[in-house]
Amino acid sequence: MTEKKKILTVMGVTLAVYAGIKYLLPYVIPFFIAWILVCLLHPLLTKIRRKLPWKKEILAGLLLTALFLLTGTVLYFFCGAVMKQVARVVANFDQYYNEICNMVDDCCTIVERKAGIREGGIRIAVDQQLELAAVQIQGKMVPDVLNHSFQYMKKALNGAGFLFLVFIAVILLIKDYEEILQKLEEYKLFGRIRRIGGRIFHTGGTYLRSQLLIMGIISAMCVIGLYFLGNSYALLLGIIIGILDALPFLGTGTVLIPWAVVLLIQRKYALALGYAGLFLVTNTVRELLEPRLIGSRIGIYPFVMALSVYTGLCLFGPTGVFTGPAGLVLIKEIYREIMGNYSPDC
C-alpha cells in the first residue's frame, strides 16, 4: 500500500470512529454494556449451572441484582458523605470568602513591600477580581447546588432507567447468547470485529483498569493525608485531587503545591510541610505504579495517550477522559486489521 493510501486510510478510520462515538454510541451504549456483561458473566454462569441447573436468565438476573444493590448501596453512602461536605462549603461560603480575602491581602502586602510597589496597588486589582469571582459563584454555582433538586432527581431517574434497560438487555441476550454467537461466527466481518474487540479489550482494558486503580489509590492517600492534616473537607478534596491527578498536564501538585505555598506565606510551617510531603508521596506513588501497571503493554506512547485525553475532552466533554483514549485505541486496532489484509508487496 502506498503512503498516500495509508494516510487516507487513517483519515477515513479516524472520521468513522469519531462519528461512531459522537452520534452512534449514545444510542447503543446500553446494549453495548449488556453485551460486555454477558461476555463476562457467561463463563461464570456455565460453572454455576453445573452445580445449580437453573435457567441462565434467572441466574444472570440474581447476579446482576446483587451487583446493582451492592454498588448502589456503596454509592449512596459515599455520595451522601460527599454532598454533606459540598453543602457545608455552600453554607459557609461567606466565611471562606472573607478568609480568602484576608489571606490575599496579607500576600499582596508582602509582595508590595518586597517589590517596593505603592501600598494597596496590587491589593485593589486582586480584590476586584475576587469580587467578580464571588458574584459568579453566588449567582450561578450556589443556586445550581441548592435550587436544582428537580434536575438532579430527573438525572437520577434517567440513570435508573439506563440501568433497567441494561438489566433487561442482559436477561434477553444471555438466553440466546450461544445461538447468536454461532450465527455471527459464520460471517467473516464478525471474525474481524472479534479480533479488534479482543485486542481493544486487552489494550484499553489494561489502561483503564490501571488508571482507575492508580486514581483510587491516589484519592485514598489524599483523603487520609488531608484528614490527618486536619482538613474539614478531606473526602471531597481528596476525590477532586485524585481526579485531577488522572488528567493530563495536571496532577496532585495543581492543588497541593499552591496550598503549601499559601500556608508557608502564612507562616504555618508544619502544615505547609505536610501538604508538600503529601504531594511528594502521591507523586512518587504514581511514578512507581504507572510503569508497573501499564508499562509498554498498551503500545502507545504516554504523550500520545495524554494528547488523546485532551482531544477527547475538547470533542466529547467530560466523557472524553474515557472516550478519547478508547477512540485512539480503536483507530489503531482497526487500522492494524485493515493493514493485515494487504500483502507485503502492496
mmCIF file of C-alpha atoms in Angstrom:
data_model
loop_
_atom_site.group_PDB
_atom_site.id
_atom_site.type_symbol
_atom_site.label_atom_id
_atom_site.label_comp_id
_atom_site.label_asym_id
_atom_site.label_seq_id
_atom_site.Cartn_x
_atom_site.Cartn_y
_atom_site.Cartn_z
ATOM 1 C CA MET A 1 0.000 0.000 0.000
ATOM 2 C CA THR A 2 1.362 3.440 -0.921
ATOM 3 C CA GLU A 3 1.995 6.152 1.645
ATOM 4 C CA LYS A 4 -0.880 8.212 0.279
ATOM 5 C CA LYS A 5 -3.336 5.323 0.662
ATOM 6 C CA LYS A 6 -2.140 4.723 4.215
ATOM 7 C CA ILE A 7 -2.781 8.369 5.130
ATOM 8 C CA LEU A 8 -6.223 8.269 3.524
ATOM 9 C CA THR A 9 -6.982 5.022 5.385
ATOM 10 C CA VAL A 10 -6.016 6.564 8.736
ATOM 11 C CA MET A 11 -8.129 9.645 7.991
ATOM 12 C CA GLY A 12 -11.118 7.525 6.971
ATOM 13 C CA VAL A 13 -10.861 5.308 10.052
ATOM 14 C CA THR A 14 -10.468 8.383 12.295
ATOM 15 C CA LEU A 15 -13.587 10.055 10.856
ATOM 16 C CA ALA A 16 -15.566 6.826 11.157
ATOM 17 C CA VAL A 17 -14.532 6.331 14.805
ATOM 18 C CA TYR A 18 -15.326 9.976 15.630
ATOM 19 C CA ALA A 19 -18.778 9.739 14.021
ATOM 20 C CA GLY A 20 -19.448 6.450 15.807
ATOM 21 C CA ILE A 21 -18.535 7.806 19.246
ATOM 22 C CA LYS A 22 -20.265 11.155 18.696
ATOM 23 C CA TYR A 23 -23.535 10.091 17.056
ATOM 24 C CA LEU A 24 -23.996 6.308 17.387
ATOM 25 C CA LEU A 25 -22.579 5.403 20.808
ATOM 26 C CA PRO A 26 -25.174 7.391 22.877
ATOM 27 C CA TYR A 27 -27.962 5.277 21.350
ATOM 28 C CA VAL A 28 -26.358 1.833 21.566
ATOM 29 C CA ILE A 29 -24.316 2.117 24.766
ATOM 30 C CA PRO A 30 -26.853 0.260 26.997
ATOM 31 C CA PHE A 31 -26.781 -2.718 24.628
ATOM 32 C CA PHE A 32 -23.012 -2.459 24.240
ATOM 33 C CA ILE A 33 -22.608 -2.615 28.025
ATOM 34 C CA ALA A 34 -25.099 -5.508 28.131
ATOM 35 C CA TRP A 35 -23.030 -7.439 25.574
ATOM 36 C CA ILE A 36 -19.830 -6.903 27.599
ATOM 37 C CA LEU A 37 -21.585 -8.026 30.805
ATOM 38 C CA VAL A 38 -22.900 -11.153 29.081
ATOM 39 C CA CYS A 39 -19.416 -11.981 27.764
ATOM 40 C CA LEU A 40 -18.041 -11.630 31.307
ATOM 41 C CA LEU A 41 -20.912 -13.443 33.044
ATOM 42 C CA HIS A 42 -21.287 -16.369 30.623
ATOM 43 C CA PRO A 43 -18.239 -18.398 31.823
ATOM 44 C CA LEU A 44 -19.290 -17.889 35.467
ATOM 45 C CA LEU A 45 -22.892 -18.881 34.743
ATOM 46 C CA THR A 46 -21.685 -22.018 32.947
ATOM 47 C CA LYS A 47 -19.761 -23.077 36.065
ATOM 48 C CA ILE A 48 -22.682 -22.293 38.393
ATOM 49 C CA ARG A 49 -25.147 -24.257 36.257
ATOM 50 C CA ARG A 50 -23.063 -27.401 36.660
ATOM 51 C CA LYS A 51 -23.986 -27.382 40.357
ATOM 52 C CA LEU A 52 -27.234 -25.425 40.187
ATOM 53 C CA PRO A 53 -29.128 -26.250 36.963
ATOM 54 C CA TRP A 54 -31.341 -23.148 36.881
ATOM 55 C CA LYS A 55 -32.135 -21.149 33.770
ATOM 56 C CA LYS A 56 -29.335 -18.838 32.683
ATOM 57 C CA GLU A 57 -31.550 -15.761 32.658
ATOM 58 C CA ILE A 58 -32.624 -16.389 36.273
ATOM 59 C CA LEU A 59 -29.042 -16.784 37.471
ATOM 60 C CA ALA A 60 -27.956 -13.723 35.472
ATOM 61 C CA GLY A 61 -30.819 -11.708 36.967
ATOM 62 C CA LEU A 62 -29.845 -12.706 40.510
ATOM 63 C CA LEU A 63 -26.170 -11.892 39.935
ATOM 64 C CA LEU A 64 -26.942 -8.511 38.362
ATOM 65 C CA THR A 65 -29.437 -7.641 41.093
ATOM 66 C CA ALA A 66 -26.839 -8.405 43.763
ATOM 67 C CA LEU A 67 -24.216 -6.391 41.871
ATOM 68 C CA PHE A 68 -26.508 -3.373 41.373
ATOM 69 C CA LEU A 69 -27.677 -3.429 45.005
ATOM 70 C CA LEU A 70 -24.126 -3.629 46.345
ATOM 71 C CA THR A 71 -22.881 -0.881 44.015
ATOM 72 C CA GLY A 72 -25.928 1.304 44.712
ATOM 73 C CA THR A 73 -25.534 0.958 48.481
ATOM 74 C CA VAL A 74 -21.852 1.910 48.360
ATOM 75 C CA LEU A 75 -22.560 4.887 46.067
ATOM 76 C CA TYR A 76 -25.480 6.036 48.227
ATOM 77 C CA PHE A 77 -23.400 6.343 51.401
ATOM 78 C CA PHE A 78 -20.325 7.603 49.525
ATOM 79 C CA CYS A 79 -22.208 10.300 47.571
ATOM 80 C CA GLY A 80 -24.150 11.236 50.707
ATOM 81 C CA ALA A 81 -20.907 11.914 52.575
ATOM 82 C CA VAL A 82 -19.529 13.965 49.656
ATOM 83 C CA MET A 83 -22.741 16.016 49.283
ATOM 84 C CA LYS A 84 -22.716 16.832 53.006
ATOM 85 C CA GLN A 85 -19.295 18.398 52.573
ATOM 86 C CA VAL A 86 -20.430 20.249 49.422
ATOM 87 C CA ALA A 87 -23.464 21.625 51.303
ATOM 88 C CA ARG A 88 -21.202 22.726 54.149
ATOM 89 C CA VAL A 89 -18.963 24.617 51.704
ATOM 90 C CA VAL A 90 -22.016 26.385 50.231
ATOM 91 C CA ALA A 91 -23.441 27.225 53.678
ATOM 92 C CA ASN A 92 -20.128 28.710 54.865
ATOM 93 C CA PHE A 93 -19.277 30.434 51.586
ATOM 94 C CA ASP A 94 -19.218 33.982 53.029
ATOM 95 C CA GLN A 95 -16.901 32.946 55.840
ATOM 96 C CA TYR A 96 -14.474 31.238 53.444
ATOM 97 C CA TYR A 97 -14.635 34.209 51.085
ATOM 98 C CA ASN A 98 -13.634 36.597 53.891
ATOM 99 C CA GLU A 99 -10.788 34.284 54.938
ATOM 100 C CA ILE A 100 -9.527 34.146 51.340
ATOM 101 C CA CYS A 101 -9.702 37.940 51.079
ATOM 102 C CA ASN A 102 -7.694 38.374 54.295
ATOM 103 C CA MET A 103 -5.137 35.832 53.125
ATOM 104 C CA VAL A 104 -4.807 37.524 49.722
ATOM 105 C CA ASP A 105 -4.455 40.912 51.409
ATOM 106 C CA ASP A 106 -1.587 39.585 53.520
ATOM 107 C CA CYS A 107 0.119 38.114 50.446
ATOM 108 C CA CYS A 108 -0.322 41.345 48.475
ATOM 109 C CA THR A 109 1.113 43.384 51.349
ATOM 110 C CA ILE A 110 4.210 41.159 51.473
ATOM 111 C CA VAL A 111 4.705 41.376 47.686
ATOM 112 C CA GLU A 112 4.245 45.167 47.703
ATOM 113 C CA ARG A 113 6.817 45.618 50.439
ATOM 114 C CA LYS A 114 9.347 43.314 48.788
ATOM 115 C CA ALA A 115 8.887 44.825 45.318
ATOM 116 C CA GLY A 116 8.670 48.441 46.503
ATOM 117 C CA ILE A 117 5.228 48.946 44.958
ATOM 118 C CA ARG A 118 2.797 51.556 46.284
ATOM 119 C CA GLU A 119 0.804 50.082 49.169
ATOM 120 C CA GLY A 120 -2.636 48.930 48.063
ATOM 121 C CA GLY A 121 -1.857 48.892 44.319
ATOM 122 C CA ILE A 122 -1.865 45.132 43.873
ATOM 123 C CA ARG A 123 -4.485 44.572 46.565
ATOM 124 C CA ILE A 124 -7.134 46.728 44.817
ATOM 125 C CA ALA A 125 -6.741 44.870 41.497
ATOM 126 C CA VAL A 126 -6.854 41.448 43.161
ATOM 127 C CA ASP A 127 -9.857 42.394 45.334
ATOM 128 C CA GLN A 128 -11.785 43.403 42.213
ATOM 129 C CA GLN A 129 -11.135 40.012 40.627
ATOM 130 C CA LEU A 130 -12.151 38.230 43.835
ATOM 131 C CA GLU A 131 -15.414 40.177 43.958
ATOM 132 C CA LEU A 132 -16.176 39.242 40.359
ATOM 133 C CA ALA A 133 -15.444 35.571 41.110
ATOM 134 C CA ALA A 134 -17.657 35.671 44.213
ATOM 135 C CA VAL A 135 -20.540 37.166 42.209
ATOM 136 C CA GLN A 136 -20.176 34.426 39.597
ATOM 137 C CA ILE A 137 -20.110 31.673 42.228
ATOM 138 C CA GLN A 138 -23.024 33.033 44.253
ATOM 139 C CA GLY A 139 -25.026 33.896 41.149
ATOM 140 C CA LYS A 140 -24.583 30.600 39.316
ATOM 141 C CA MET A 141 -22.929 27.776 41.250
ATOM 142 C CA VAL A 142 -24.705 28.164 44.596
ATOM 143 C CA PRO A 143 -28.236 28.294 43.090
ATOM 144 C CA ASP A 144 -27.344 25.264 40.969
ATOM 145 C CA VAL A 145 -26.480 23.296 44.098
ATOM 146 C CA LEU A 146 -29.427 24.496 46.198
ATOM 147 C CA ASN A 147 -32.278 25.010 43.745
ATOM 148 C CA HIS A 148 -31.855 22.357 41.055
ATOM 149 C CA SER A 149 -33.201 19.419 43.010
ATOM 150 C CA PHE A 150 -35.691 18.603 40.252
ATOM 151 C CA GLN A 151 -32.942 18.344 37.618
ATOM 152 C CA TYR A 152 -30.877 16.126 39.911
ATOM 153 C CA MET A 153 -33.892 13.910 40.539
ATOM 154 C CA LYS A 154 -34.532 13.731 36.802
ATOM 155 C CA LYS A 155 -30.914 12.686 36.187
ATOM 156 C CA ALA A 156 -31.208 10.049 38.928
ATOM 157 C CA LEU A 157 -34.351 8.666 37.275
ATOM 158 C CA ASN A 158 -32.615 8.655 33.891
ATOM 159 C CA GLY A 159 -29.744 6.720 35.455
ATOM 160 C CA ALA A 160 -32.154 4.216 36.981
ATOM 161 C CA GLY A 161 -33.883 3.812 33.595
ATOM 162 C CA PHE A 162 -30.497 3.263 31.937
ATOM 163 C CA LEU A 163 -29.610 0.514 34.431
ATOM 164 C CA PHE A 164 -33.030 -1.089 33.973
ATOM 165 C CA LEU A 165 -32.509 -1.136 30.198
ATOM 166 C CA VAL A 166 -29.080 -2.743 30.641
ATOM 167 C CA PHE A 167 -30.619 -5.293 33.033
ATOM 168 C CA ILE A 168 -33.375 -6.270 30.554
ATOM 169 C CA ALA A 169 -30.896 -6.410 27.653
ATOM 170 C CA VAL A 170 -28.616 -8.766 29.610
ATOM 171 C CA ILE A 171 -31.511 -11.089 30.504
ATOM 172 C CA LEU A 172 -32.724 -11.227 26.892
ATOM 173 C CA LEU A 173 -29.237 -11.669 25.453
ATOM 174 C CA ILE A 174 -27.995 -14.325 27.889
ATOM 175 C CA LYS A 175 -30.909 -16.575 26.975
ATOM 176 C CA ASP A 176 -29.825 -16.977 23.313
ATOM 177 C CA TYR A 177 -26.172 -15.945 23.643
ATOM 178 C CA GLU A 178 -24.632 -19.194 22.399
ATOM 179 C CA GLU A 179 -27.006 -19.443 19.417
ATOM 180 C CA ILE A 180 -26.421 -15.784 18.456
ATOM 181 C CA LEU A 181 -22.659 -16.316 18.732
ATOM 182 C CA GLN A 182 -22.793 -19.371 16.460
ATOM 183 C CA LYS A 183 -24.689 -17.492 13.757
ATOM 184 C CA LEU A 184 -22.418 -14.472 13.950
ATOM 185 C CA GLU A 185 -19.312 -16.626 13.561
ATOM 186 C CA GLU A 186 -20.490 -17.602 10.079
ATOM 187 C CA TYR A 187 -19.663 -14.069 8.896
ATOM 188 C CA LYS A 188 -16.064 -13.049 8.198
ATOM 189 C CA LEU A 189 -16.787 -9.481 9.308
ATOM 190 C CA PHE A 190 -17.679 -10.707 12.793
ATOM 191 C CA GLY A 191 -14.348 -12.513 12.987
ATOM 192 C CA ARG A 192 -12.545 -9.260 12.236
ATOM 193 C CA ILE A 193 -14.675 -7.333 14.726
ATOM 194 C CA ARG A 194 -13.991 -10.001 17.334
ATOM 195 C CA ARG A 195 -10.230 -9.786 16.784
ATOM 196 C CA ILE A 196 -10.334 -5.986 17.015
ATOM 197 C CA GLY A 197 -12.543 -6.172 20.122
ATOM 198 C CA GLY A 198 -10.225 -8.684 21.790
ATOM 199 C CA ARG A 199 -7.166 -6.511 21.220
ATOM 200 C CA ILE A 200 -9.023 -3.398 22.351
ATOM 201 C CA PHE A 201 -10.258 -5.157 25.480
ATOM 202 C CA HIS A 202 -6.700 -6.165 26.325
ATOM 203 C CA THR A 203 -5.078 -2.820 25.448
ATOM 204 C CA GLY A 204 -7.819 -0.430 26.531
ATOM 205 C CA GLY A 205 -8.801 -2.601 29.482
ATOM 206 C CA THR A 206 -5.227 -2.578 30.746
ATOM 207 C CA TYR A 207 -5.051 1.207 30.505
ATOM 208 C CA LEU A 208 -8.494 1.823 32.032
ATOM 209 C CA ARG A 209 -8.069 -0.636 34.907
ATOM 210 C CA SER A 210 -4.616 0.712 35.679
ATOM 211 C CA GLN A 211 -5.704 4.368 35.624
ATOM 212 C CA LEU A 212 -8.773 3.692 37.778
ATOM 213 C CA LEU A 213 -6.647 1.737 40.261
ATOM 214 C CA ILE A 214 -3.992 4.451 40.423
ATOM 215 C CA MET A 215 -6.667 7.163 40.729
ATOM 216 C CA GLY A 216 -8.337 5.222 43.545
ATOM 217 C CA ILE A 217 -5.046 4.775 45.412
ATOM 218 C CA ILE A 218 -4.071 8.443 44.997
ATOM 219 C CA SER A 219 -7.547 9.604 46.078
ATOM 220 C CA ALA A 220 -7.449 7.363 49.156
ATOM 221 C CA MET A 221 -3.981 8.638 50.076
ATOM 222 C CA CYS A 222 -5.124 12.255 49.667
ATOM 223 C CA VAL A 223 -8.251 11.679 51.769
ATOM 224 C CA ILE A 224 -6.243 10.036 54.564
ATOM 225 C CA GLY A 225 -3.449 12.609 54.349
ATOM 226 C CA LEU A 226 -5.817 15.591 54.420
ATOM 227 C CA TYR A 227 -7.758 14.046 57.307
ATOM 228 C CA PHE A 228 -4.626 13.750 59.428
ATOM 229 C CA LEU A 229 -3.648 17.301 58.424
ATOM 230 C CA GLY A 230 -6.921 18.460 59.981
ATOM 231 C CA ASN A 231 -8.731 19.404 56.771
ATOM 232 C CA SER A 232 -12.516 19.502 57.289
ATOM 233 C CA TYR A 233 -13.181 18.587 53.650
ATOM 234 C CA ALA A 234 -10.740 15.695 53.346
ATOM 235 C CA LEU A 235 -13.155 13.410 51.475
ATOM 236 C CA LEU A 236 -14.314 15.999 48.935
ATOM 237 C CA LEU A 237 -10.866 17.477 48.287
ATOM 238 C CA GLY A 238 -9.178 14.067 48.226
ATOM 239 C CA ILE A 239 -11.507 12.888 45.463
ATOM 240 C CA ILE A 240 -11.059 16.101 43.456
ATOM 241 C CA ILE A 241 -7.254 15.886 43.741
ATOM 242 C CA GLY A 242 -7.345 12.203 42.741
ATOM 243 C CA ILE A 243 -9.376 13.053 39.616
ATOM 244 C CA LEU A 244 -7.039 15.932 38.735
ATOM 245 C CA ASP A 245 -4.091 13.567 39.081
ATOM 246 C CA ALA A 246 -5.565 11.315 36.372
ATOM 247 C CA LEU A 247 -5.922 14.204 33.895
ATOM 248 C CA PRO A 248 -3.054 15.058 31.531
ATOM 249 C CA PHE A 249 -0.799 18.031 32.330
ATOM 250 C CA LEU A 250 -2.310 18.350 35.806
ATOM 251 C CA GLY A 251 -1.724 16.211 38.906
ATOM 252 C CA THR A 252 -1.861 16.412 42.682
ATOM 253 C CA GLY A 253 0.518 19.378 42.590
ATOM 254 C CA THR A 254 -2.196 21.505 40.973
ATOM 255 C CA VAL A 255 -3.848 21.810 44.403
ATOM 256 C CA LEU A 256 -1.275 20.718 46.976
ATOM 257 C CA ILE A 257 1.682 22.887 45.900
ATOM 258 C CA PRO A 258 -0.203 26.246 45.830
ATOM 259 C CA TRP A 259 -1.820 25.307 49.138
ATOM 260 C CA ALA A 260 1.584 24.588 50.667
ATOM 261 C CA VAL A 261 2.910 27.927 49.357
ATOM 262 C CA VAL A 262 -0.027 29.827 50.864
ATOM 263 C CA LEU A 263 0.479 28.098 54.216
ATOM 264 C CA LEU A 264 4.176 28.941 54.044
ATOM 265 C CA ILE A 265 3.362 32.629 53.495
ATOM 266 C CA GLN A 266 1.003 32.454 56.490
ATOM 267 C CA ARG A 267 3.935 31.031 58.499
ATOM 268 C CA LYS A 268 2.121 27.766 59.172
ATOM 269 C CA TYR A 269 5.305 25.845 58.510
ATOM 270 C CA ALA A 270 4.206 22.448 59.865
ATOM 271 C CA LEU A 271 1.054 22.382 57.727
ATOM 272 C CA ALA A 272 2.969 23.633 54.674
ATOM 273 C CA LEU A 273 5.464 20.823 55.134
ATOM 274 C CA GLY A 274 2.595 18.346 55.496
ATOM 275 C CA TYR A 275 0.937 19.407 52.213
ATOM 276 C CA ALA A 276 4.273 19.434 50.385
ATOM 277 C CA GLY A 277 5.053 15.988 51.801
ATOM 278 C CA LEU A 278 1.641 14.684 50.686
ATOM 279 C CA PHE A 279 2.395 15.906 47.151
ATOM 280 C CA LEU A 280 5.796 14.210 47.128
ATOM 281 C CA VAL A 281 4.356 10.923 48.398
ATOM 282 C CA THR A 282 1.418 10.804 45.957
ATOM 283 C CA ASN A 283 3.573 11.867 43.022
ATOM 284 C CA THR A 284 6.160 9.197 43.870
ATOM 285 C CA VAL A 285 3.465 6.525 44.170
ATOM 286 C CA ARG A 286 2.121 7.385 40.695
ATOM 287 C CA GLU A 287 5.638 7.348 39.234
ATOM 288 C CA LEU A 288 6.201 3.889 40.735
ATOM 289 C CA LEU A 289 2.815 2.371 39.914
ATOM 290 C CA GLU A 290 2.306 3.641 36.359
ATOM 291 C CA PRO A 291 5.246 1.788 34.729
ATOM 292 C CA ARG A 292 4.403 -1.404 36.635
ATOM 293 C CA LEU A 293 0.677 -1.423 35.907
ATOM 294 C CA ILE A 294 0.750 -0.010 32.369
ATOM 295 C CA GLY A 295 4.328 -0.100 31.144
ATOM 296 C CA SER A 296 4.602 -0.673 27.401
ATOM 297 C CA ARG A 297 1.660 -3.096 27.231
ATOM 298 C CA ILE A 298 -0.717 -0.614 25.597
ATOM 299 C CA GLY A 299 1.707 0.018 22.729
ATOM 300 C CA ILE A 300 1.070 3.783 22.765
ATOM 301 C CA TYR A 301 3.459 6.475 23.967
ATOM 302 C CA PRO A 302 2.325 8.199 27.195
ATOM 303 C CA PHE A 303 2.462 11.604 25.455
ATOM 304 C CA VAL A 304 0.127 10.388 22.701
ATOM 305 C CA MET A 305 -2.242 8.909 25.305
ATOM 306 C CA ALA A 306 -2.275 12.225 27.187
ATOM 307 C CA LEU A 307 -2.974 14.032 23.909
ATOM 308 C CA SER A 308 -5.903 11.667 23.245
ATOM 309 C CA VAL A 309 -7.396 12.528 26.669
ATOM 310 C CA TYR A 310 -7.094 16.256 25.939
ATOM 311 C CA THR A 311 -8.587 15.819 22.459
ATOM 312 C CA GLY A 312 -11.406 13.715 23.910
ATOM 313 C CA LEU A 313 -12.201 16.453 26.439
ATOM 314 C CA CYS A 314 -12.374 19.033 23.637
ATOM 315 C CA LEU A 315 -14.533 16.882 21.337
ATOM 316 C CA PHE A 316 -16.777 14.963 23.740
ATOM 317 C CA GLY A 317 -16.734 16.906 27.007
ATOM 318 C CA PRO A 318 -16.078 15.234 30.403
ATOM 319 C CA THR A 319 -16.669 11.739 28.960
ATOM 320 C CA GLY A 320 -13.701 12.402 26.671
ATOM 321 C CA VAL A 321 -11.407 11.319 29.514
ATOM 322 C CA PHE A 322 -12.503 7.782 28.602
ATOM 323 C CA THR A 323 -13.760 8.074 25.002
ATOM 324 C CA GLY A 324 -10.596 9.886 23.849
ATOM 325 C CA PRO A 325 -8.160 7.046 24.708
ATOM 326 C CA ALA A 326 -10.781 4.448 23.680
ATOM 327 C CA GLY A 327 -11.123 6.133 20.293
ATOM 328 C CA LEU A 328 -7.334 6.223 19.852
ATOM 329 C CA VAL A 329 -7.017 2.516 20.622
ATOM 330 C CA LEU A 330 -9.964 1.751 18.307
ATOM 331 C CA ILE A 331 -8.361 3.697 15.429
ATOM 332 C CA LYS A 332 -5.066 1.898 15.999
ATOM 333 C CA GLU A 333 -6.622 -1.576 16.028
ATOM 334 C CA ILE A 334 -8.946 -1.018 13.045
ATOM 335 C CA TYR A 335 -6.002 0.299 11.019
ATOM 336 C CA ARG A 336 -3.943 -2.684 12.111
ATOM 337 C CA GLU A 337 -6.703 -5.060 10.995
ATOM 338 C CA ILE A 338 -7.001 -3.324 7.606
ATOM 339 C CA MET A 339 -3.249 -3.394 7.077
ATOM 340 C CA GLY A 340 -3.212 -7.120 7.845
ATOM 341 C CA ASN A 341 -5.277 -7.746 4.728
ATOM 342 C CA TYR A 342 -2.599 -6.416 2.366
ATOM 343 C CA SER A 343 0.283 -8.424 1.104
ATOM 344 C CA PRO A 344 3.821 -7.140 1.870
ATOM 345 C CA ASP A 345 4.444 -6.095 -1.742
ATOM 346 C CA CYS A 346 1.450 -3.712 -1.894
#
